[in-house]
Short mmCIF file of C-alpha atoms in Angstrom, two decimals:
data_model
loop_
_atom_site.label_atom_id
_atom_site.label_comp_id
_atom_site.label_asym_id
_atom_site.label_seq_id
_atom_site.Cartn_x
_atom_site.Cartn_y
_atom_site.Cartn_z
CA ALA A 1 -131.61 -19.27 19.11
CA GLN A 2 -128.87 -21.77 19.73
CA SER A 3 -125.46 -20.29 20.47
CA VAL A 4 -121.99 -21.16 21.67
CA THR A 5 -119.86 -18.81 23.74
CA GLN A 6 -116.15 -19.06 24.32
CA PRO A 7 -115.64 -16.11 26.64
CA ASP A 8 -111.85 -16.00 26.40
CA ILE A 9 -110.38 -14.77 23.12
CA HIS A 10 -106.84 -15.33 24.34
CA ILE A 11 -105.41 -17.29 27.25
CA THR A 12 -101.76 -17.32 28.28
CA VAL A 13 -100.40 -20.08 30.51
CA SER A 14 -96.92 -21.16 31.49
CA GLU A 15 -95.57 -24.43 30.19
CA GLY A 16 -96.35 -27.13 32.72
CA ALA A 17 -99.30 -25.27 34.20
CA SER A 18 -102.87 -26.51 34.09
CA LEU A 19 -105.36 -25.26 31.54
CA GLU A 20 -109.09 -24.76 31.38
CA LEU A 21 -110.86 -23.35 28.33
CA ARG A 22 -114.46 -22.38 28.78
CA CYS A 23 -117.39 -23.17 26.52
CA ASN A 24 -121.02 -22.34 27.25
CA TYR A 25 -123.91 -23.17 24.99
CA SER A 26 -127.55 -22.42 24.62
CA TYR A 27 -129.65 -25.33 23.43
CA GLY A 28 -132.94 -26.80 24.57
CA ALA A 29 -132.01 -30.47 24.69
CA THR A 30 -128.86 -32.43 25.37
CA PRO A 31 -126.50 -31.43 22.60
CA TYR A 32 -123.68 -33.13 20.82
CA LEU A 33 -120.52 -31.33 21.96
CA PHE A 34 -117.16 -31.08 20.26
CA TRP A 35 -113.76 -29.51 20.83
CA TYR A 36 -111.49 -28.96 17.84
CA VAL A 37 -107.94 -27.65 17.72
CA GLN A 38 -106.27 -25.67 14.97
CA SER A 39 -102.50 -25.68 15.30
CA PRO A 40 -100.38 -23.19 13.35
CA GLY A 41 -100.03 -24.34 9.79
CA GLN A 42 -102.26 -27.36 10.35
CA GLY A 43 -105.87 -28.10 9.73
CA LEU A 44 -108.59 -28.37 12.34
CA GLN A 45 -108.57 -31.63 14.24
CA LEU A 46 -111.10 -33.16 16.61
CA LEU A 47 -109.85 -33.31 20.21
CA LEU A 48 -112.87 -34.95 21.79
CA LYS A 49 -116.63 -35.17 21.68
CA TYR A 50 -119.56 -35.83 24.00
CA PHE A 51 -122.78 -37.45 22.91
CA SER A 52 -124.09 -39.19 26.02
CA GLY A 53 -123.02 -41.24 29.02
CA ASP A 54 -120.10 -40.36 31.27
CA THR A 55 -119.93 -36.59 31.47
CA LEU A 56 -116.14 -36.58 31.67
CA VAL A 57 -114.67 -37.42 28.30
CA GLN A 58 -111.09 -38.08 27.39
CA GLY A 59 -109.58 -36.92 24.15
CA ILE A 60 -106.33 -36.95 22.29
CA LYS A 61 -103.13 -35.22 23.41
CA GLY A 62 -104.04 -35.55 27.10
CA PHE A 63 -107.11 -33.30 26.96
CA GLU A 64 -110.38 -33.94 28.74
CA ALA A 65 -113.68 -32.10 28.95
CA GLU A 66 -116.59 -32.21 31.34
CA PHE A 67 -120.22 -31.75 30.36
CA LYS A 68 -122.21 -29.94 33.03
CA ARG A 69 -125.87 -29.82 32.11
CA SER A 70 -126.81 -27.51 34.98
CA GLN A 71 -124.30 -24.93 33.80
CA SER A 72 -124.71 -25.55 30.05
CA SER A 73 -120.96 -25.87 29.86
CA PHE A 74 -118.39 -28.11 28.25
CA ASN A 75 -115.02 -26.89 29.48
CA LEU A 76 -111.78 -28.27 28.12
CA ARG A 77 -108.95 -29.10 30.53
CA LYS A 78 -105.40 -30.30 30.54
CA PRO A 79 -103.38 -30.85 33.72
CA SER A 80 -100.03 -29.79 32.27
CA VAL A 81 -99.63 -27.93 29.01
CA HIS A 82 -96.74 -28.31 26.61
CA TRP A 83 -95.38 -25.71 24.22
CA SER A 84 -96.85 -27.75 21.36
CA ASP A 85 -100.36 -27.07 22.72
CA ALA A 86 -100.15 -23.48 21.49
CA ALA A 87 -103.05 -23.30 19.06
CA GLU A 88 -106.58 -22.06 18.63
CA TYR A 89 -109.34 -24.11 20.21
CA PHE A 90 -112.92 -24.20 19.02
CA CYS A 91 -115.99 -25.51 20.78
CA ALA A 92 -118.93 -26.64 18.63
CA VAL A 93 -122.46 -27.76 19.43
CA GLY A 94 -124.69 -29.96 17.34
CA ALA A 95 -127.82 -32.06 17.58
CA GLY A 96 -129.14 -35.36 16.38
CA ASP A 97 -131.52 -33.57 14.08
CA SER A 98 -130.28 -33.98 10.52
CA ASN A 99 -131.42 -30.47 9.68
CA TYR A 100 -129.57 -28.93 12.60
CA GLN A 101 -126.62 -26.77 11.78
CA LEU A 102 -123.45 -27.26 13.80
CA ILE A 103 -122.86 -24.09 15.81
CA TRP A 104 -119.28 -22.94 16.44
CA GLY A 105 -117.74 -20.79 19.12
CA ALA A 106 -115.45 -17.93 18.15
CA GLY A 107 -112.36 -19.76 19.35
CA THR A 108 -109.79 -19.29 22.11
CA LYS A 109 -106.17 -18.74 21.23
CA LEU A 110 -103.83 -20.45 23.67
CA ILE A 111 -100.41 -18.90 24.18
CA ILE A 112 -97.75 -20.83 26.09
CA LYS A 113 -95.13 -18.97 28.11
CA PRO A 114 -91.78 -20.74 28.39
CA LYS B 1 -106.91 -43.37 3.51
CA ALA B 2 -106.45 -39.99 1.89
CA GLY B 3 -107.63 -36.93 3.77
CA VAL B 4 -109.74 -34.04 2.59
CA THR B 5 -108.11 -32.20 -0.27
CA GLN B 6 -108.80 -28.68 -1.40
CA THR B 7 -107.71 -26.97 -4.57
CA PRO B 8 -106.26 -24.56 -5.18
CA ARG B 9 -104.39 -23.86 -1.96
CA TYR B 10 -103.83 -20.20 -2.75
CA LEU B 11 -105.71 -17.83 -4.99
CA ILE B 12 -105.40 -14.15 -5.80
CA LYS B 13 -108.29 -12.41 -7.50
CA THR B 14 -109.44 -8.86 -8.07
CA ARG B 15 -112.71 -7.26 -7.06
CA GLY B 16 -115.61 -8.16 -9.30
CA GLN B 17 -114.17 -11.46 -10.45
CA GLN B 18 -115.60 -14.82 -9.55
CA VAL B 19 -113.88 -17.85 -8.10
CA THR B 20 -114.52 -21.57 -7.78
CA LEU B 21 -113.00 -23.64 -5.02
CA SER B 22 -112.94 -27.41 -5.01
CA CYS B 23 -113.09 -29.95 -2.22
CA SER B 24 -112.64 -33.71 -2.37
CA PRO B 25 -113.89 -35.42 0.79
CA ILE B 26 -112.58 -38.55 2.39
CA SER B 27 -113.73 -41.62 0.49
CA GLY B 28 -117.11 -42.77 1.79
CA HIS B 29 -118.03 -39.46 3.39
CA ARG B 30 -121.32 -38.06 2.16
CA SER B 31 -121.40 -34.72 3.95
CA VAL B 32 -119.32 -31.73 2.94
CA SER B 33 -119.40 -28.44 4.82
CA TRP B 34 -117.79 -25.15 3.88
CA TYR B 35 -116.54 -22.49 6.27
CA GLN B 36 -115.03 -19.05 5.97
CA GLN B 37 -112.32 -18.26 8.50
CA THR B 38 -111.03 -14.75 9.10
CA PRO B 39 -108.95 -13.37 11.99
CA GLY B 40 -111.24 -12.37 14.83
CA GLN B 41 -114.34 -13.91 13.24
CA GLY B 42 -113.58 -17.54 13.84
CA LEU B 43 -115.32 -20.12 11.69
CA GLN B 44 -118.34 -18.87 9.82
CA PHE B 45 -120.54 -21.61 8.40
CA LEU B 46 -121.35 -21.23 4.72
CA PHE B 47 -123.31 -24.35 3.82
CA GLU B 48 -123.48 -28.10 4.12
CA TYR B 49 -124.18 -30.59 1.38
CA PHE B 50 -125.31 -34.13 1.94
CA SER B 51 -125.88 -36.57 -0.90
CA GLU B 52 -125.93 -33.71 -3.43
CA THR B 53 -128.53 -31.72 -1.48
CA GLN B 54 -127.89 -28.51 0.39
CA ARG B 55 -128.96 -29.27 3.95
CA ASN B 56 -128.07 -26.08 5.72
CA LYS B 57 -126.99 -22.61 4.78
CA GLY B 58 -125.29 -19.94 6.83
CA ASN B 59 -125.91 -16.24 6.78
CA PHE B 60 -124.01 -15.30 3.67
CA PRO B 61 -125.19 -13.37 0.60
CA GLY B 62 -126.34 -15.13 -2.53
CA ARG B 63 -122.96 -14.46 -4.14
CA PHE B 64 -121.80 -17.53 -2.26
CA SER B 65 -123.06 -20.76 -3.74
CA GLY B 66 -122.07 -24.37 -3.85
CA ARG B 67 -122.88 -27.77 -5.15
CA GLN B 68 -122.04 -31.38 -4.57
CA PHE B 69 -121.55 -34.02 -7.19
CA SER B 70 -122.57 -37.65 -7.14
CA ASN B 71 -119.06 -38.68 -6.05
CA SER B 72 -119.43 -36.32 -3.04
CA ARG B 73 -116.87 -33.85 -4.36
CA SER B 74 -118.01 -30.31 -3.78
CA GLU B 75 -117.39 -26.92 -5.27
CA MET B 76 -117.97 -23.49 -3.85
CA ASN B 77 -118.41 -20.44 -6.01
CA VAL B 78 -118.15 -16.80 -5.08
CA SER B 79 -119.27 -14.29 -7.66
CA THR B 80 -118.58 -10.56 -7.84
CA LEU B 81 -115.74 -10.76 -5.33
CA GLU B 82 -115.38 -8.08 -2.69
CA LEU B 83 -112.33 -7.16 -0.62
CA GLY B 84 -114.06 -8.56 2.45
CA ASP B 85 -114.16 -12.01 0.87
CA SER B 86 -110.44 -12.41 1.52
CA ALA B 87 -110.25 -15.33 3.91
CA LEU B 88 -109.29 -18.93 4.45
CA TYR B 89 -112.02 -21.18 3.09
CA LEU B 90 -112.20 -24.52 4.79
CA CYS B 91 -113.93 -27.63 3.64
CA ALA B 92 -114.82 -30.44 6.00
CA SER B 93 -116.24 -33.87 5.35
CA SER B 94 -118.05 -36.31 7.59
CA LEU B 95 -119.68 -39.69 7.21
CA GLU B 96 -123.13 -38.35 7.85
CA GLN B 97 -124.59 -35.04 8.98
CA SER B 98 -122.02 -32.71 10.50
CA SER B 99 -124.13 -31.81 13.52
CA TYR B 100 -123.46 -35.17 15.13
CA ASN B 101 -120.43 -36.55 13.40
CA GLU B 102 -116.73 -35.83 13.54
CA GLN B 103 -115.66 -33.55 10.75
CA PHE B 104 -112.37 -33.92 8.94
CA PHE B 105 -110.97 -30.68 7.64
CA GLY B 106 -108.93 -29.92 4.60
CA PRO B 107 -105.96 -27.52 4.66
CA GLY B 108 -108.06 -24.71 3.21
CA THR B 109 -107.87 -22.37 0.26
CA ARG B 110 -106.41 -18.97 1.03
CA LEU B 111 -108.26 -16.41 -1.09
CA THR B 112 -106.91 -12.91 -1.43
CA VAL B 113 -109.04 -10.29 -3.16
CA LEU B 114 -107.22 -7.20 -4.38
#
């Protein structure tokens, strides 16, 4: 069965440090990949997505993610985090099949140390 | 254009009662998905409606049901409420199927079951 794993429930980084949030998926073909962010008191918002083409995708707020087919991963990165990046981050995997259900990871909560 | 709206924003019910939540998608969006979010459980997919048809359903009991109207507005109903149904219920809309389109989320309805 298809699945999405975000192995880190919580991650704490210092402000200004780099960040990498992990996402691994299980799916037979090339999936559609998404990262969403849920900031405190705000709704979920799309950060970036990968459908095809260049495996390094740029998103909003200075985030990027790299699709690695050989590792079935789609890790989210940011070179320098800001206190406003404190939020929960969700990875999701979909397919072009209209009957395919979008599969969500359990989320990673990012805590920023001053 | 207006975002996804959900009503009511907060709801307090007692065990055994039933509840109906409403979601108005972004104009032109035909897909509406519902999610249950609880601490530690992440986003749990309830169901997706597309052009008034239920396309996908998550692993929830039959007490959870929904429908979509011709104007794409959607309602979700939970009957015979249980304490464990206390959660944030999120609605998301997308142009087409959610598995390969960006979803736009509403602020959610916070349901508390006493």
